[in-house]
PDB file of C-alpha atoms and ligand atoms in Angstrom:
ATOM      1  CA  MET A1365       0.000   0.000   0.000  1.00 75.00           C
ATOM      2  CA  GLU A1366       1.114   3.559  -0.591  1.00 80.00           C
ATOM      3  CA  VAL A1367      -0.366   6.624   1.028  1.00 82.00           C
ATOM      4  CA  GLN A1368      -1.886   8.874  -1.622  1.00 82.00           C
ATOM      5  CA  SER A1369      -3.246  11.551   0.608  1.00 87.00           C
ATOM      6  CA  ALA A1370      -3.339  12.288   4.301  1.00 91.00           C
ATOM      7  CA  GLU A1371      -5.472  15.002   5.752  1.00 92.00           C
ATOM      8  CA  PHE A1372      -6.248  16.321   9.215  1.00 92.00           C
ATOM      9  CA  ILE A1373      -9.988  16.066   9.884  1.00 93.00           C
ATOM     10  CA  LYS A1374     -10.643  17.331  13.400  1.00 92.00           C
ATOM     11  CA  SER A1375      -9.740  17.361  17.063  1.00 91.00           C
ATOM     12  CA  SER A1376     -12.401  16.062  19.428  1.00 91.00           C
ATOM     13  CA  ALA A1377     -12.584  16.574  23.167  1.00 87.00           C
ATOM     14  CA  HIS A1378     -15.158  13.799  23.577  1.00 88.00           C
ATOM     15  CA  PRO A1379     -15.695  10.476  21.835  1.00 90.00           C
ATOM     16  CA  GLN A1380     -19.174  11.647  20.731  1.00 92.00           C
ATOM     17  CA  GLU A1381     -17.598  14.441  18.679  1.00 94.00           C
ATOM     18  CA  CYS A1382     -15.476  12.082  16.570  1.00 96.00           C
ATOM     19  CA  PRO A1383     -16.104  11.906  12.797  1.00 97.00           C
ATOM     20  CA  PRO A1384     -18.528   9.271  11.414  1.00 96.00           C
ATOM     21  CA  ASP A1385     -17.382   5.713  12.126  1.00 95.00           C
ATOM     22  CA  ASP A1386     -17.729   4.712   8.475  1.00 94.00           C
ATOM     23  CA  ARG A1387     -14.195   3.469   7.773  1.00 95.00           C
ATOM     24  CA  PRO A1388     -11.520   1.427   9.539  1.00 96.00           C
ATOM     25  CA  GLU A1389      -9.627   3.251  12.282  1.00 97.00           C
ATOM     26  CA  TYR A1390      -6.265   2.840  14.033  1.00 98.00           C
ATOM     27  CA  ALA A1391      -5.433   4.635  17.282  1.00 97.00           C
ATOM     28  CA  PHE A1392      -1.829   5.494  18.131  1.00 96.00           C
ATOM     29  CA  ILE A1393      -1.293   5.448  21.838  1.00 94.00           C
ATOM     30  CA  GLY A1394       1.608   5.471  24.251  1.00 93.00           C
ATOM     31  CA  ARG A1395       3.431   7.477  26.831  1.00 91.00           C
ATOM     32  CA  SER A1396       4.128  11.126  26.266  1.00 87.00           C
ATOM     33  CA  ASN A1397       7.146  11.686  24.007  1.00 90.00           C
ATOM     34  CA  VAL A1398       7.222   8.065  22.791  1.00 94.00           C
ATOM     35  CA  GLY A1399       6.998   9.284  19.182  1.00 94.00           C
ATOM     36  CA  LYS A1400       3.317   8.925  18.217  1.00 93.00           C
ATOM     37  CA  SER A1401       3.099  12.101  16.164  1.00 90.00           C
ATOM     38  CA  SER A1402       6.486  11.394  14.538  1.00 94.00           C
ATOM     39  CA  LEU A1403       5.385   7.902  13.529  1.00 97.00           C
ATOM     40  CA  ILE A1404       2.176   9.265  12.004  1.00 94.00           C
ATOM     41  CA  ASN A1405       4.220  11.693   9.925  1.00 94.00           C
ATOM     42  CA  MET A1406       6.653   8.958   8.924  1.00 96.00           C
ATOM     43  CA  LEU A1407       3.882   6.563   7.854  1.00 96.00           C
ATOM     44  CA  THR A1408       2.092   9.223   5.834  1.00 94.00           C
ATOM     45  CA  ASN A1409       5.288  10.719   4.416  1.00 93.00           C
ATOM     46  CA  ARG A1410       4.314  14.157   5.665  1.00 91.00           C
ATOM     47  CA  LYS A1411       6.661  16.386   7.598  1.00 85.00           C
ATOM     48  CA  ALA A1412       4.165  18.097   9.820  1.00 85.00           C
ATOM     49  CA  LEU A1413       0.792  16.405   9.585  1.00 87.00           C
ATOM     50  CA  ALA A1414       0.845  15.648  13.305  1.00 81.00           C
ATOM     51  CA  LYS A1415       2.520  18.177  15.559  1.00 78.00           C
ATOM     52  CA  ILE A1416       5.827  17.111  17.031  1.00 69.00           C
ATOM     53  CA  SER A1417       7.356  18.671  20.074  1.00 63.00           C
ATOM     54  CA  SER A1418      10.290  18.224  22.368  1.00 62.00           C
ATOM     55  CA  THR A1419       7.919  19.304  25.144  1.00 64.00           C
ATOM     56  CA  PRO A1420       5.956  16.265  26.329  1.00 60.00           C
ATOM     57  CA  GLY A1421       2.210  16.665  26.406  1.00 58.00           C
ATOM     58  CA  LYS A1422       1.965  18.489  23.078  1.00 55.00           C
ATOM     59  CA  THR A1423      -0.824  16.364  21.655  1.00 58.00           C
ATOM     60  CA  GLN A1424      -4.172  16.994  23.306  1.00 66.00           C
ATOM     61  CA  LEU A1425      -7.623  15.824  22.321  1.00 82.00           C
ATOM     62  CA  ILE A1426      -8.473  13.016  19.920  1.00 91.00           C
ATOM     63  CA  ASN A1427      -7.013  13.919  16.528  1.00 92.00           C
ATOM     64  CA  HIS A1428      -8.444  12.277  13.437  1.00 95.00           C
ATOM     65  CA  PHE A1429      -6.603  12.061  10.129  1.00 95.00           C
ATOM     66  CA  VAL A1430      -8.014  10.486   7.015  1.00 95.00           C
ATOM     67  CA  ILE A1431      -5.657   8.483   4.841  1.00 94.00           C
ATOM     68  CA  ASP A1432      -6.393   7.471   1.286  1.00 89.00           C
ATOM     69  CA  ASP A1433      -4.385   4.706  -0.304  1.00 78.00           C
ATOM     70  CA  GLY A1434      -5.602   5.562  -3.776  1.00 71.00           C
ATOM     71  CA  ILE A1435      -7.038   2.139  -4.536  1.00 67.00           C
ATOM     72  CA  LYS A1436     -10.429   2.324  -6.150  1.00 62.00           C
ATOM     73  CA  GLU A1437     -13.044  -0.161  -5.071  1.00 62.00           C
ATOM     74  CA  ALA A1438     -16.575  -0.693  -6.304  1.00 58.00           C
ATOM     75  CA  SER A1439     -17.816   1.068  -3.186  1.00 56.00           C
ATOM     76  CA  GLY A1440     -15.633   4.086  -3.895  1.00 53.00           C
ATOM     77  CA  ARG A1441     -12.174   5.043  -2.742  1.00 56.00           C
ATOM     78  CA  ARG A1442     -10.673   3.088   0.090  1.00 80.00           C
ATOM     79  CA  SER A1443      -9.676   5.213   3.036  1.00 92.00           C
ATOM     80  CA  TRP A1444      -9.007   4.802   6.726  1.00 95.00           C
ATOM     81  CA  TYR A1445      -8.610   6.904   9.855  1.00 97.00           C
ATOM     82  CA  LEU A1446      -5.527   7.292  11.862  1.00 96.00           C
ATOM     83  CA  VAL A1447      -5.910   8.757  15.341  1.00 95.00           C
ATOM     84  CA  ASP A1448      -3.294  10.599  17.363  1.00 92.00           C
ATOM     85  CA  LEU A1449      -4.159  10.387  21.051  1.00 89.00           C
ATOM     86  CA  PRO A1450      -2.615  12.411  23.868  1.00 82.00           C
ATOM     87  CA  GLY A1451       0.288  10.704  25.593  1.00 81.00           C
ATOM     88  CA  PHE A1452      -0.174   9.215  29.024  1.00 76.00           C
ATOM     89  CA  GLY A1453       2.062   8.997  32.048  1.00 70.00           C
ATOM     90  CA  TYR A1454       3.557  12.448  31.791  1.00 64.00           C
ATOM     91  CA  ALA A1455       4.602  13.217  35.359  1.00 60.00           C
ATOM     92  CA  LYS A1456       4.286  16.983  35.156  1.00 66.00           C
ATOM     93  CA  VAL A1457       0.593  17.191  34.339  1.00 70.00           C
ATOM     94  CA  SER A1458      -1.819  17.650  37.215  1.00 75.00           C
ATOM     95  CA  LYS A1459      -3.689  14.705  38.646  1.00 78.00           C
ATOM     96  CA  THR A1460      -6.971  16.208  37.443  1.00 80.00           C
ATOM     97  CA  SER A1461      -5.858  16.335  33.820  1.00 75.00           C
ATOM     98  CA  ARG A1462      -4.367  12.854  34.089  1.00 74.00           C
ATOM     99  CA  VAL A1463      -7.707  11.487  35.262  1.00 79.00           C
ATOM    100  CA  LYS A1464      -9.431  13.427  32.489  1.00 78.00           C
ATOM    101  CA  TRP A1465      -7.055  11.957  29.890  1.00 78.00           C
ATOM    102  CA  GLN A1466      -7.758   8.497  31.153  1.00 80.00           C
ATOM    103  CA  ARG A1467     -11.512   8.920  31.094  1.00 83.00           C
ATOM    104  CA  THR A1468     -11.606  10.435  27.602  1.00 86.00           C
ATOM    105  CA  SER A1469      -9.215   7.901  26.091  1.00 88.00           C
ATOM    106  CA  GLU A1470     -10.835   4.922  27.740  1.00 90.00           C
ATOM    107  CA  GLN A1471     -14.288   6.039  26.640  1.00 92.00           C
ATOM    108  CA  TYR A1472     -13.025   6.577  23.129  1.00 94.00           C
ATOM    109  CA  LEU A1473     -11.245   3.204  22.959  1.00 95.00           C
ATOM    110  CA  THR A1474     -14.155   1.191  24.295  1.00 95.00           C
ATOM    111  CA  ALA A1475     -16.904   2.992  22.357  1.00 94.00           C
ATOM    112  CA  ARG A1476     -15.425   3.377  18.899  1.00 96.00           C
ATOM    113  CA  ARG A1477     -17.105   0.786  16.718  1.00 95.00           C
ATOM    114  CA  ASN A1478     -14.728   1.045  13.750  1.00 96.00           C
ATOM    115  CA  LEU A1479     -11.525   0.816  15.811  1.00 97.00           C
ATOM    116  CA  MET A1480      -9.678  -2.082  14.172  1.00 97.00           C
ATOM    117  CA  CYS A1481      -6.561  -2.067  16.277  1.00 98.00           C
ATOM    118  CA  VAL A1482      -4.684   0.002  18.831  1.00 98.00           C
ATOM    119  CA  MET A1483      -1.090   0.751  17.900  1.00 98.00           C
ATOM    120  CA  MET A1484       0.626   0.597  21.284  1.00 98.00           C
ATOM    121  CA  LEU A1485       3.844   2.602  20.996  1.00 98.00           C
ATOM    122  CA  ILE A1486       6.748   1.769  23.266  1.00 97.00           C
ATOM    123  CA  ASP A1487      10.120   3.506  23.470  1.00 97.00           C
ATOM    124  CA  SER A1488      12.675   0.800  22.656  1.00 97.00           C
ATOM    125  CA  ARG A1489      15.322   2.547  24.782  1.00 97.00           C
ATOM    126  CA  HIS A1490      13.610   1.828  28.084  1.00 96.00           C
ATOM    127  CA  PRO A1491      13.060  -1.459  29.906  1.00 95.00           C
ATOM    128  CA  PRO A1492       9.409  -2.536  30.236  1.00 96.00           C
ATOM    129  CA  GLN A1493       7.499   0.153  32.146  1.00 94.00           C
ATOM    130  CA  LYS A1494       4.710  -0.503  34.587  1.00 93.00           C
ATOM    131  CA  VAL A1495       2.333   2.049  32.989  1.00 91.00           C
ATOM    132  CA  ASP A1496       2.740   0.396  29.582  1.00 94.00           C
ATOM    133  CA  LEU A1497       2.205  -3.120  30.941  1.00 95.00           C
ATOM    134  CA  GLU A1498      -0.836  -1.976  32.908  1.00 93.00           C
ATOM    135  CA  PHE A1499      -2.298  -0.260  29.910  1.00 93.00           C
ATOM    136  CA  MET A1500      -1.909  -3.382  27.768  1.00 95.00           C
ATOM    137  CA  ALA A1501      -3.510  -5.445  30.541  1.00 95.00           C
ATOM    138  CA  TRP A1502      -6.426  -3.000  30.534  1.00 94.00           C
ATOM    139  CA  MET A1503      -6.806  -3.426  26.764  1.00 95.00           C
ATOM    140  CA  GLY A1504      -6.767  -7.186  27.227  1.00 96.00           C
ATOM    141  CA  GLU A1505      -9.559  -6.969  29.810  1.00 95.00           C
ATOM    142  CA  HIS A1506     -11.626  -4.978  27.337  1.00 96.00           C
ATOM    143  CA  ASN A1507     -10.881  -7.270  24.389  1.00 96.00           C
ATOM    144  CA  LEU A1508      -9.225  -4.477  22.463  1.00 97.00           C
ATOM    145  CA  PRO A1509      -6.893  -5.816  19.786  1.00 97.00           C
ATOM    146  CA  PHE A1510      -3.486  -4.161  19.823  1.00 98.00           C
ATOM    147  CA  VAL A1511      -0.020  -4.489  18.341  1.00 98.00           C
ATOM    148  CA  MET A1512       3.243  -3.346  19.930  1.00 98.00           C
ATOM    149  CA  VAL A1513       5.145  -0.741  17.953  1.00 98.00           C
ATOM    150  CA  PHE A1514       8.636  -0.075  19.246  1.00 98.00           C
ATOM    151  CA  THR A1515       9.923   3.423  18.465  1.00 98.00           C
ATOM    152  CA  LYS A1516      13.294   5.192  18.159  1.00 98.00           C
ATOM    153  CA  VAL A1517      15.376   2.084  17.384  1.00 98.00           C
ATOM    154  CA  ASP A1518      17.841   4.338  15.552  1.00 98.00           C
ATOM    155  CA  LYS A1519      18.946   5.459  19.014  1.00 98.00           C
ATOM    156  CA  LEU A1520      19.988   1.959  20.110  1.00 97.00           C
ATOM    157  CA  ASN A1521      23.494   0.527  19.898  1.00 97.00           C
ATOM    158  CA  GLN A1522      23.917  -2.983  18.509  1.00 95.00           C
ATOM    159  CA  THR A1523      23.773  -4.710  21.881  1.00 95.00           C
ATOM    160  CA  ASP A1524      20.571  -2.984  22.981  1.00 95.00           C
ATOM    161  CA  ARG A1525      19.082  -3.501  19.567  1.00 94.00           C
ATOM    162  CA  ALA A1526      19.500  -7.261  19.941  1.00 94.00           C
ATOM    163  CA  GLY A1527      18.455  -7.251  23.585  1.00 94.00           C
ATOM    164  CA  PHE A1528      15.329  -5.144  24.006  1.00 95.00           C
ATOM    165  CA  LEU A1529      12.803  -7.492  22.416  1.00 96.00           C
ATOM    166  CA  PRO A1530      13.712 -10.611  24.442  1.00 96.00           C
ATOM    167  CA  LEU A1531      13.403  -8.467  27.564  1.00 95.00           C
ATOM    168  CA  TYR A1532       9.880  -7.404  26.625  1.00 96.00           C
ATOM    169  CA  LYS A1533       8.908 -10.934  25.728  1.00 97.00           C
ATOM    170  CA  VAL A1534       9.850 -12.168  29.177  1.00 96.00           C
ATOM    171  CA  GLU A1535       7.726  -9.449  30.817  1.00 96.00           C
ATOM    172  CA  MET A1536       4.773  -9.867  28.457  1.00 96.00           C
ATOM    173  CA  LEU A1537       4.627 -13.630  28.793  1.00 96.00           C
ATOM    174  CA  LYS A1538       4.150 -13.264  32.536  1.00 95.00           C
ATOM    175  CA  GLN A1539       0.797 -11.690  31.650  1.00 93.00           C
ATOM    176  CA  TRP A1540      -0.134 -13.145  28.275  1.00 95.00           C
ATOM    177  CA  HIS A1541      -0.252 -16.574  26.653  1.00 95.00           C
ATOM    178  CA  SER A1542       1.439 -15.268  23.536  1.00 95.00           C
ATOM    179  CA  MET A1543       2.949 -12.095  22.132  1.00 96.00           C
ATOM    180  CA  PRO A1544       0.862  -9.699  20.058  1.00 97.00           C
ATOM    181  CA  PRO A1545       2.312  -8.728  16.667  1.00 97.00           C
ATOM    182  CA  VAL A1546       5.450  -6.619  17.120  1.00 98.00           C
ATOM    183  CA  TYR A1547       6.785  -3.848  14.850  1.00 98.00           C
ATOM    184  CA  VAL A1548      10.182  -2.244  15.212  1.00 98.00           C
ATOM    185  CA  THR A1549      10.363   1.317  13.900  1.00 98.00           C
ATOM    186  CA  SER A1550      12.405   4.460  13.535  1.00 98.00           C
ATOM    187  CA  SER A1551      10.618   7.585  12.370  1.00 98.00           C
ATOM    188  CA  GLU A1552      14.018   9.137  11.843  1.00 97.00           C
ATOM    189  CA  LYS A1553      15.124   6.443   9.373  1.00 97.00           C
ATOM    190  CA  GLY A1554      11.783   5.283   8.004  1.00 97.00           C
ATOM    191  CA  GLU A1555      12.384   1.817   9.409  1.00 98.00           C
ATOM    192  CA  GLY A1556       9.316  -0.404   9.819  1.00 98.00           C
ATOM    193  CA  ARG A1557       7.154   1.776   7.600  1.00 97.00           C
ATOM    194  CA  GLU A1558       6.342  -0.873   5.022  1.00 97.00           C
ATOM    195  CA  GLU A1559       5.568  -3.491   7.654  1.00 98.00           C
ATOM    196  CA  VAL A1560       3.165  -1.264   9.605  1.00 98.00           C
ATOM    197  CA  LEU A1561       1.410  -0.113   6.425  1.00 96.00           C
ATOM    198  CA  ARG A1562       1.078  -3.699   5.259  1.00 95.00           C
ATOM    199  CA  PHE A1563      -0.516  -4.662   8.578  1.00 97.00           C
ATOM    200  CA  ILE A1564      -3.006  -1.793   8.247  1.00 95.00           C
ATOM    201  CA  ASP A1565      -3.756  -2.713   4.651  1.00 93.00           C
ATOM    202  CA  GLU A1566      -4.462  -6.332   5.555  1.00 93.00           C
ATOM    203  CA  THR A1567      -6.572  -5.329   8.558  1.00 95.00           C
ATOM    204  CA  ASN A1568      -8.563  -2.817   6.481  1.00 93.00           C
ATOM    205  CA  ALA A1569      -9.806  -5.743   4.425  1.00 91.00           C
ATOM    206  CA  LEU A1570     -11.585  -7.090   7.526  1.00 92.00           C
ATOM    207  CA  PHE A1571     -13.685  -3.955   8.015  1.00 93.00           C
ATOM    208  CA  GLU A1572     -17.399  -4.413   7.671  1.00 85.00           C
ATOM    209  CA  GLY A1573     -18.829  -0.946   7.220  1.00 72.00           C
TER     210      GLY A1573
HETATM  211  N1  GTP B2101      15.884   9.654  17.013  1.00 57.48           N
HETATM  212  C1  GTP B2101      14.544   9.579  16.974  1.00 57.48           C
HETATM  213  N2  GTP B2101      13.793  10.524  17.581  1.00 57.48           N
HETATM  214  C2  GTP B2101      12.451  10.410  17.523  1.00 57.48           C
HETATM  215  C3  GTP B2101      11.815   9.329  16.864  1.00 57.48           C
HETATM  216  N3  GTP B2101      10.474   9.482  17.003  1.00 57.48           N
HETATM  217  C4  GTP B2101      10.296  10.611  17.718  1.00 57.48           C
HETATM  218  N4  GTP B2101      11.469  11.181  18.048  1.00 57.48           N
HETATM  219  C5  GTP B2101      11.646  12.434  18.829  1.00 57.48           C
HETATM  220  O1  GTP B2101      11.008  12.279  20.083  1.00 57.48           O
HETATM  221  C6  GTP B2101      10.345  13.502  20.494  1.00 57.48           C
HETATM  222  C7  GTP B2101       8.869  13.277  20.741  1.00 57.48           C
HETATM  223  O2  GTP B2101       8.226  12.916  19.518  1.00 57.48           O
HETATM  224  P1  GTP B2101       6.651  13.109  19.287  1.00 57.48           P
HETATM  225  O3  GTP B2101       6.361  12.449  17.988  1.00 57.48           O
HETATM  226  O4  GTP B2101       6.241  14.523  19.452  1.00 57.48           O
HETATM  227  O5  GTP B2101       6.077  12.237  20.500  1.00 57.48           O
HETATM  228  P2  GTP B2101       4.547  12.051  20.969  1.00 57.48           P
HETATM  229  O6  GTP B2101       4.432  10.667  21.435  1.00 57.48           O
HETATM  230  O7  GTP B2101       3.624  12.477  19.883  1.00 57.48           O
HETATM  231  O8  GTP B2101       4.478  13.052  22.211  1.00 57.48           O
HETATM  232  P3  GTP B2101       3.158  13.696  22.894  1.00 57.48           P
HETATM  233  O9  GTP B2101       2.303  14.247  21.800  1.00 57.48           O
HETATM  234  O10 GTP B2101       3.728  14.745  23.782  1.00 57.48           O
HETATM  235  O11 GTP B2101       2.486  12.618  23.667  1.00 57.48           O
HETATM  236  C8  GTP B2101      10.652  14.516  19.381  1.00 57.48           C
HETATM  237  O12 GTP B2101      11.769  15.275  19.750  1.00 57.48           O
HETATM  238  C9  GTP B2101      10.963  13.619  18.178  1.00 57.48           C
HETATM  239  O13 GTP B2101      11.802  14.243  17.236  1.00 57.48           O
HETATM  240  C10 GTP B2101      12.657   8.342  16.205  1.00 57.48           C
HETATM  241  O14 GTP B2101      12.197   7.352  15.593  1.00 57.48           O
HETATM  242  N5  GTP B2101      14.003   8.521  16.306  1.00 57.48           N
HETATM  243 MG1   MG B2102       2.086  13.859  19.857  1.00 57.48          MG
END
């Protein structure tokens, strides 16, 4: 699949304000600064579709983008939504806004009918973090399908590059019977782009509108 066009649709403060649920949707989620917005730009080949910042907590609200892969089908053009969600676990935000984030995101994730898969972003430089493991456990409890997308692998040396995945597997298998699909990416180098887009393309085919 290639991305023909990518367009920002809207920011929603509440799940009810989201655009019509008429096409497959993928939500990008993960701790603040993990690289969600960067990955969205990398996948869509756009420099500044999603706003990137060195200040954690930049992304607020539920941001919908519509992506068109240019393939014509009998039903019309085939397109899908990509959603940039605010990062979680940023220590400097107040407890009130943290609770608000959690409520909004959890409502969105559990209510959105067309949500095909959650893209759970994890910074490959850090050992497994409690907040990430807890969040994946929460998704499991709610039967939300997700894949693990490791970010910033360009920042790893050879040893860490070979070592981070086995470490995560050990942690995950304490909680799960098997590993979800795993993607290893670098938004800086474009690594993993084809693999993630292929996954989305294959999953799009399962959408029943
Ligand atoms: N080297 C490298 N840096 C990256 C990569 N992805 C993101 N970054 C950097 O990490 C920082 C945070 O990236 P963002 O994409 O804004 O992260 P985010 O998850 O959207 O952050 P919030 O919106 O605050 O939750 C920026 O300085 C990016 O340039 C990557 O693959 N490699
Ligand atoms: Mg962001």
